[in-house]
Short mmCIF file of C-alpha atoms and ligand atoms in Angstrom, two decimals:
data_model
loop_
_atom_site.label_atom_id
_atom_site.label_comp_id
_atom_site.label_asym_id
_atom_site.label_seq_id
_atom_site.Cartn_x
_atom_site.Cartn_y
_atom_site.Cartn_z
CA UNK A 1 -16.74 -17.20 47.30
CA UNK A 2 -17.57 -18.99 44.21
CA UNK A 3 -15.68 -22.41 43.66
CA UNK A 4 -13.58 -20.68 40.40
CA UNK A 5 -13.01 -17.75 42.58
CA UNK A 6 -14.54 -15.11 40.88
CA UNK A 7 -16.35 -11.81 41.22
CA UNK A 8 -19.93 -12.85 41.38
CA UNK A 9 -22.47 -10.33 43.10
CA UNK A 10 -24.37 -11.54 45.70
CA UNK A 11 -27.25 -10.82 43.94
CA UNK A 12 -27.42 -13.37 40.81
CA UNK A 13 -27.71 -10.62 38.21
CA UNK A 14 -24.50 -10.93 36.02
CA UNK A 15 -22.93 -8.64 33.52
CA UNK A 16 -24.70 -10.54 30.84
CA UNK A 17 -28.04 -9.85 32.76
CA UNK A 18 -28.18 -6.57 33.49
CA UNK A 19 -27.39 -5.27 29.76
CA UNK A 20 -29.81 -7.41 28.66
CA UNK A 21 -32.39 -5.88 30.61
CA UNK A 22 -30.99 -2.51 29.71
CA UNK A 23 -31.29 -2.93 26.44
CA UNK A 24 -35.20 -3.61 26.34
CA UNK A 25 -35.29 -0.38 28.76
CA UNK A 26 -33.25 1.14 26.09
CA UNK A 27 -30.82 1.91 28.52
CA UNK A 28 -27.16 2.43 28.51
CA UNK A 29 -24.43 0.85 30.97
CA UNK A 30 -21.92 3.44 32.35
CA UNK A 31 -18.31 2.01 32.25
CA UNK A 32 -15.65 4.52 34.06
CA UNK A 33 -11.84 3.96 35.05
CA UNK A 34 -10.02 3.66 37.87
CA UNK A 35 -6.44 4.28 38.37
CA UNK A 36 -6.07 4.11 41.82
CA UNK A 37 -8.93 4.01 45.26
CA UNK A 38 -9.94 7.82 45.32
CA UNK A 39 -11.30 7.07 41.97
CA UNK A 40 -12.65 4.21 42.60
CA UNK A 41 -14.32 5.09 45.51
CA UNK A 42 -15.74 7.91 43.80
CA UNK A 43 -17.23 5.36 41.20
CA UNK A 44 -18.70 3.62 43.92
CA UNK A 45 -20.04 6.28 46.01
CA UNK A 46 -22.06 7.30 42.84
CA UNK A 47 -23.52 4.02 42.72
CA UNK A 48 -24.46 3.79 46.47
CA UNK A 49 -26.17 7.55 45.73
CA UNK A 50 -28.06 6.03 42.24
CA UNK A 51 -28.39 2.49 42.82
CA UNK A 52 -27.85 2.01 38.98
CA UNK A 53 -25.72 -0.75 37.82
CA UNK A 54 -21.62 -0.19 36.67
CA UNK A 55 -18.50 -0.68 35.30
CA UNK A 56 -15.74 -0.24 36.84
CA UNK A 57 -12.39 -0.07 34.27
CA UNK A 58 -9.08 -1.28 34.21
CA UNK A 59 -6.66 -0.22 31.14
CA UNK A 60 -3.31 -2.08 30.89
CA UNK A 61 -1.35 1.39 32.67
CA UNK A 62 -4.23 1.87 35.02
CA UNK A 63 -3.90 -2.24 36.24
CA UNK A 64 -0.27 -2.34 36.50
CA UNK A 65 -0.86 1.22 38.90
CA UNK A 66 -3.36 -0.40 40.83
CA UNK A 67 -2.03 -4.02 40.90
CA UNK A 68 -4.56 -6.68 39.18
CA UNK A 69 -5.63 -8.93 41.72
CA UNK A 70 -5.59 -6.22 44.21
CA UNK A 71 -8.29 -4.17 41.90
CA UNK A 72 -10.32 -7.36 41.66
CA UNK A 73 -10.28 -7.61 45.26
CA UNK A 74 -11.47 -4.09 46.43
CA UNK A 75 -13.95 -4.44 43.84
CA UNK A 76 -15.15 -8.01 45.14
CA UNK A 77 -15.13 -6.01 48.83
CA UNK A 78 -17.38 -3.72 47.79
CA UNK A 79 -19.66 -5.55 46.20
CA UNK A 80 -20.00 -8.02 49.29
CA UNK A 81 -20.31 -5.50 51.83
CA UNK A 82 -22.80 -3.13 49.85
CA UNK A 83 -24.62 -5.78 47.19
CA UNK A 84 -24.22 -3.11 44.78
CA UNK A 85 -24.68 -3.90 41.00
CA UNK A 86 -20.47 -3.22 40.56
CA UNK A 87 -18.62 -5.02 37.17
CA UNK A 88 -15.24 -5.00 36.40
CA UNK A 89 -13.65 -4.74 33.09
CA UNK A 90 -10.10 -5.41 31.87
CA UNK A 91 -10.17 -2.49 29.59
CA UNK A 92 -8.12 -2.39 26.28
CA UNK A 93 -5.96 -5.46 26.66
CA UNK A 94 -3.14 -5.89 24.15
CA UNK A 95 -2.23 -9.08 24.50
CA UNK A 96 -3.37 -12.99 25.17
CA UNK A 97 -1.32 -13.20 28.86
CA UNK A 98 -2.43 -10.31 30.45
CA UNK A 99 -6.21 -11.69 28.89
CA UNK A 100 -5.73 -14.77 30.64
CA UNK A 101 -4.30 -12.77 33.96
CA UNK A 102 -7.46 -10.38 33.98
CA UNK A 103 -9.67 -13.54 33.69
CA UNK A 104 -7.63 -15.68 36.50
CA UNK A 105 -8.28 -12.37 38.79
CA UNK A 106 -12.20 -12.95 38.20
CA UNK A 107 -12.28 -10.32 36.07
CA UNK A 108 -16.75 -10.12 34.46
CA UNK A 109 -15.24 -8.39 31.47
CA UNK A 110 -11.96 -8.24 28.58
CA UNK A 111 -12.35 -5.39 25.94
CA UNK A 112 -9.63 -7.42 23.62
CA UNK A 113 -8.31 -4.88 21.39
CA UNK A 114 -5.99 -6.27 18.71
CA UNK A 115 -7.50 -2.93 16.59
CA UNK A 116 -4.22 -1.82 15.59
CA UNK A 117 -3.32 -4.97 13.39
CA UNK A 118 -4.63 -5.48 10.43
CA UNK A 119 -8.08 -7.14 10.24
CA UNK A 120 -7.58 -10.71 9.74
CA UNK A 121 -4.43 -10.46 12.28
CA UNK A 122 -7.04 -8.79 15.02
CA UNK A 123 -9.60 -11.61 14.22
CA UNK A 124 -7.39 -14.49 14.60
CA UNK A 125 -5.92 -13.24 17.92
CA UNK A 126 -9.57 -12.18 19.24
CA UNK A 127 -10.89 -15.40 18.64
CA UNK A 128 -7.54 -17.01 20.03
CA UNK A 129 -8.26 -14.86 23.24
CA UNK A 130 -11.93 -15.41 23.33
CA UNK A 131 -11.34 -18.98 23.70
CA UNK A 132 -8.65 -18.54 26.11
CA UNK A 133 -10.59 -16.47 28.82
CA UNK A 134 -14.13 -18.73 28.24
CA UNK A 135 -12.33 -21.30 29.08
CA UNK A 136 -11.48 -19.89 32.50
CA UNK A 137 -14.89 -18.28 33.36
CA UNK A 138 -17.16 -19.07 30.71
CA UNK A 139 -19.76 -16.55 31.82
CA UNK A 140 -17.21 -13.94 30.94
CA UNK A 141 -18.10 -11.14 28.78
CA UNK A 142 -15.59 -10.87 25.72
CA UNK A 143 -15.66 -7.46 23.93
CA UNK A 144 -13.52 -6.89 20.40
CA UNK A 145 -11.96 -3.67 18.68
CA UNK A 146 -12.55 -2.66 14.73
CA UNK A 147 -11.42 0.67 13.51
CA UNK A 148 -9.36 3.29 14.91
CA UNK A 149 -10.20 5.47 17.61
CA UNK A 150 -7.21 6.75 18.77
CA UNK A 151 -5.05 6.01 22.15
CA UNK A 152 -4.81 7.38 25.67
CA UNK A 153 -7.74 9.27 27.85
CA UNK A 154 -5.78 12.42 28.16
CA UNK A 155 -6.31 16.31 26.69
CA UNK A 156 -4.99 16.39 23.28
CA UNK A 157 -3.86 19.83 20.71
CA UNK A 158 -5.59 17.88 17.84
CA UNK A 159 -8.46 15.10 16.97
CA UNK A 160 -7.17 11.45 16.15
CA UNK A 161 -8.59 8.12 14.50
CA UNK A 162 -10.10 8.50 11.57
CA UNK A 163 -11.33 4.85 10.06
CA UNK A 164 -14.82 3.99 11.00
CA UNK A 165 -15.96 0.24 11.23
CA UNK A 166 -18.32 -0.26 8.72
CA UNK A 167 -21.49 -2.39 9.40
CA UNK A 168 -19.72 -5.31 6.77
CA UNK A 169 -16.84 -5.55 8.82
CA UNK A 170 -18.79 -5.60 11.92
CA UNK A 171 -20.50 -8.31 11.08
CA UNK A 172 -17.84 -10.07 9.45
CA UNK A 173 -15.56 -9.75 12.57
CA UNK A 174 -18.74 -10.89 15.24
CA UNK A 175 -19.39 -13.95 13.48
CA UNK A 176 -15.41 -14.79 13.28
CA UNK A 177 -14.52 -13.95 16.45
CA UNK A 178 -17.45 -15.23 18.75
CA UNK A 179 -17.37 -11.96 20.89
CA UNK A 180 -20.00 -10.78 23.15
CA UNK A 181 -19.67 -7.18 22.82
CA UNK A 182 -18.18 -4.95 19.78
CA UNK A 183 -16.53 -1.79 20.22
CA UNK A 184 -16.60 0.53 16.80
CA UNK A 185 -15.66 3.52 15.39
CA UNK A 186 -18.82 5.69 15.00
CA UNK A 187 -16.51 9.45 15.87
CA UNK A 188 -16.14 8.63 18.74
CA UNK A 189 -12.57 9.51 20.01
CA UNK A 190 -10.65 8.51 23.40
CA UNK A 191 -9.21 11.69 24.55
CA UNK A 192 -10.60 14.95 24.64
CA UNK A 193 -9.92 18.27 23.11
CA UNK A 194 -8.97 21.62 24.77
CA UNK A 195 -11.85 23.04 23.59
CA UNK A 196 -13.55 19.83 25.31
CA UNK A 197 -12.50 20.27 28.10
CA UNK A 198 -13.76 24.44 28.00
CA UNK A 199 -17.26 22.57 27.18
CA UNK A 200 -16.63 24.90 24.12
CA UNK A 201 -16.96 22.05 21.52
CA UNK A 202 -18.88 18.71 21.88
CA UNK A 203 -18.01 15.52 19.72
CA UNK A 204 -20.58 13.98 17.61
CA UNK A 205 -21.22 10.32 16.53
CA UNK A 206 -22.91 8.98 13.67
CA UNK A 207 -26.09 7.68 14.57
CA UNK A 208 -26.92 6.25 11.39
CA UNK A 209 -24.12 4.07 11.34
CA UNK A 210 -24.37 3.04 14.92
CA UNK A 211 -28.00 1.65 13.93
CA UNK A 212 -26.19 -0.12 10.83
CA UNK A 213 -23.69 -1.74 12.36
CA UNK A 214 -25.99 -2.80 15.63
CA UNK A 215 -28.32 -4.92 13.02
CA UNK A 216 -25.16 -6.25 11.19
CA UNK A 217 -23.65 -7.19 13.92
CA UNK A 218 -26.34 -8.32 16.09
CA UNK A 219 -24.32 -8.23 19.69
CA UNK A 220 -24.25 -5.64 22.50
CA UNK A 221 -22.04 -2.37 21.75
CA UNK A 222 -19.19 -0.43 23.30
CA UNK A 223 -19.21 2.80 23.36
CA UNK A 224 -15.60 3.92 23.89
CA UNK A 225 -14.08 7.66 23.91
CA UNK A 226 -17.32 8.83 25.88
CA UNK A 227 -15.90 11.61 27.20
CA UNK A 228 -17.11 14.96 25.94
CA UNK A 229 -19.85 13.59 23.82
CA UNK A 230 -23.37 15.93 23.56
CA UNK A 231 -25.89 14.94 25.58
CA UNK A 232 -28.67 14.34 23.23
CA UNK A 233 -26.03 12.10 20.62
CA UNK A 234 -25.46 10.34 23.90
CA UNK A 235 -29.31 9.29 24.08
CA UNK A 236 -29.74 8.67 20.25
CA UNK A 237 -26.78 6.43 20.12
CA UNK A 238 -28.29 4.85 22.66
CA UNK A 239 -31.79 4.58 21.27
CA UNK A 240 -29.77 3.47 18.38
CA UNK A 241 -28.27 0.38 19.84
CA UNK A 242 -25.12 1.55 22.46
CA UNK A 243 -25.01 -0.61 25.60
CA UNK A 244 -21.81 0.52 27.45
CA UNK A 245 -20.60 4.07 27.28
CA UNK A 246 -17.08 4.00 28.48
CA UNK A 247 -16.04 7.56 30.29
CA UNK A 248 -12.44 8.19 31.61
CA UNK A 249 -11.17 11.65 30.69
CA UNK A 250 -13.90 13.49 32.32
CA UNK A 251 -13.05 11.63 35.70
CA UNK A 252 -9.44 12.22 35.21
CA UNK A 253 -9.91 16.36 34.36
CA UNK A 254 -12.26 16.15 37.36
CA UNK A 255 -9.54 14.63 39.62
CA UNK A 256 -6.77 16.88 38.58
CA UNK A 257 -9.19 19.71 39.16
CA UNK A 258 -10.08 19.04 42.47
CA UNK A 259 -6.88 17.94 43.69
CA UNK A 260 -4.97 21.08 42.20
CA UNK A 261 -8.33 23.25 44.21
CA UNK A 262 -7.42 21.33 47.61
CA UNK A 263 -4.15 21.22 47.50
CA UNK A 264 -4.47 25.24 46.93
CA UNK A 265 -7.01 25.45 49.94
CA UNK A 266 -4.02 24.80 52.37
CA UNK A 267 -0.99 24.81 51.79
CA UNK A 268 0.58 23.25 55.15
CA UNK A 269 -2.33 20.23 55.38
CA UNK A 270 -0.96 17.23 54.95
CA UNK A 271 -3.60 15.01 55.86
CA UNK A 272 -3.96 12.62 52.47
CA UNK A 273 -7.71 11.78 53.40
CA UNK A 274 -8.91 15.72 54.38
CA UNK A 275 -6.82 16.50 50.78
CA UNK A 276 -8.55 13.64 48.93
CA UNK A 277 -11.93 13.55 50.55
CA UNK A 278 -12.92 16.85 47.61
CA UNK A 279 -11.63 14.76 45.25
CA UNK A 280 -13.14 12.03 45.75
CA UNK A 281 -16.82 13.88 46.12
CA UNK A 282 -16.40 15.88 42.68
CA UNK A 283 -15.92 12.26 40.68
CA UNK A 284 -18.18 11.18 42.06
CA UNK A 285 -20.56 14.31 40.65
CA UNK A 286 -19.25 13.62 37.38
CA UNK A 287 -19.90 9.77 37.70
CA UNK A 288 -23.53 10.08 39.31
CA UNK A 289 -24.50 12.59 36.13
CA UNK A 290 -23.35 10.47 33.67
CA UNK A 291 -25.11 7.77 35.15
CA UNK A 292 -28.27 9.58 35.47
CA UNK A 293 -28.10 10.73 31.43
CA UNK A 294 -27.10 7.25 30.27
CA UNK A 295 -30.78 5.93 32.14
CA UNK A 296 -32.46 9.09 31.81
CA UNK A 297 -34.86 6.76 29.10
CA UNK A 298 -35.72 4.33 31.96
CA UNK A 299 -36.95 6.97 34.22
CA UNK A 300 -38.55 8.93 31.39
CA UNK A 301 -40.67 5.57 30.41
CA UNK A 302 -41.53 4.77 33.49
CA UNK A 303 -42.75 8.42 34.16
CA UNK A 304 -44.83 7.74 30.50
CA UNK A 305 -46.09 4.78 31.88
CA UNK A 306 -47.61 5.77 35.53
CA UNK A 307 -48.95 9.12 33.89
CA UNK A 308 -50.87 6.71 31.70
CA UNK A 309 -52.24 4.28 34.60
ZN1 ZN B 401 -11.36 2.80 25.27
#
């Protein structure tokens, strides 16, 4: 235990750390969410079977589920009993209080998203927030929302968002807010489409504005709305200056999936963890590949670099 009480790894690597190193890898930082512990477990499971480095989210809906402090806790547990490289995020946070709550529960991480207000409006209460959480943990990692991306990690008839953050703004909103981390609209979209979910359509970001907007802004950047995203615009966007790739609906489609297969399997077991166990193991698939992809560049390098020695 730390004397502020939060969640510090054993190991002294922080957030801060490890996407730093990332970065000159030219490696990306899987985020995923949790609403309750089969997902989580799944989440961790993946990381005890890759040893790569995570973050573990929290929305607002999936917090008040799971119960704050007792999300922080089983994620302090498992970091202390495996020394696994484990983070935890309070993922799109509306408001100052449950900021400041998120922080007080030793939260690494607040993605502040005041996105929906107009853009002075979001700066003033980002900065307002940024302040507030610092001041409770200043080694906390404060991320910021411009543009519109739509809401909710769930399957949806039709695409939403629209307004991408344009490199001015991005910079603009960095410099005024003090933020560690920016989250844009480059097409990215939370959510994913029927046709998504098929793996009959793929979305597609714009590269050439994620490269813009990481010189303009000049801080780490947040990936939201993973989900679904092609495999190769995963690596360029990347290359071009992504840090954290946030990934919920493809954990959710694989937990309903399961879950509906198990419960099928039997229909007089009751047993929660013979039911769940499945579950639990094809998240975890889902987790382990994503983490894989997202430091595919690491391995390939390093590959590059012993064929040369
Ligand atoms: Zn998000």
């Amino acid at each position: 235990m730390t004397a502020t009480g939060t969640l510090r790894n054993t190991s002294t690597n922080t957030l801060r750390d490890v996407l730093t190193r990332l970065e000159k890898e030219r490696a990306g930082l899987g985020h995923f969410n949790v609403s309750d512990q089969v997902l989580l477990k799944a989440v961790v499971a993946a990381v005890a079977e890759t040893k790569l480095p995570v973050v573990i989210g929290g929305s607002e809906g999936e917090r008040e589920f799971f119960g704050v402090r007792q999300l922080a806790a089983l994620v302090k547990s498992e970091r202390e009993e495996s020394d696994l490289p484990i983070f935890l995020n309070a993922d799109h946070t509306h408001s100052l209080a449950k900021a400041i709550e998120a922080a007080k529960a030793g939260f690494d991480a607040v993605t502040i998203d005041f996105s929906a207000l107009p853009f002075e409006e979001n700066v003033a209460r980002t900065k307002e927030t940024v302040e507030a959480i610092r001041a409770i943990n200043p080694a906390i990692l404060a991320e910021g929302e411009i543009g519109d991306i739509g809401t909710g990690s769930e399957i949806k008839e039709t695409a939403q968002g629209g307004k991408l953050t344009t490199p001015e703004e991005a910079r603009q909103f960095v410099e005024a807010t003090g933020i560690d981390n920016l989250a844009p609209a480059v097409g990215n979209m939370h959510g994913m489409l029927k046709s998504m979910v098929q793996g009959k359509a793929k979305k597609h970001l714009d590269l050439e504005r994620i490269s813009q907007i990481k010189q303009a802004a000049g801080v780490f950047l947040t990936l939201h709305g993973g989900s679904g995203t092609d495999d190769e615009h995963f690596r360029k966007a990347i290359a071009a200056g992504i840090n954290i790739i946030h990934i919920n609906t493809e954990l959710r489609v694989a937990w309903r999936e399961s879950l509906d297969k198990s419960l099928a399997r039997d229909s007089i077991e009751v047993v929660p963890y013979k039911i769940l166990r499945p579950v639990v193991d094809s998240v975890k698939q889902v987790v382990s590949s994503r983490l894989r992809l997202f430091q595919r560049q690491t391995v390939r390098r390093d590959a590059v670099e012993s064929a040369i020695a």
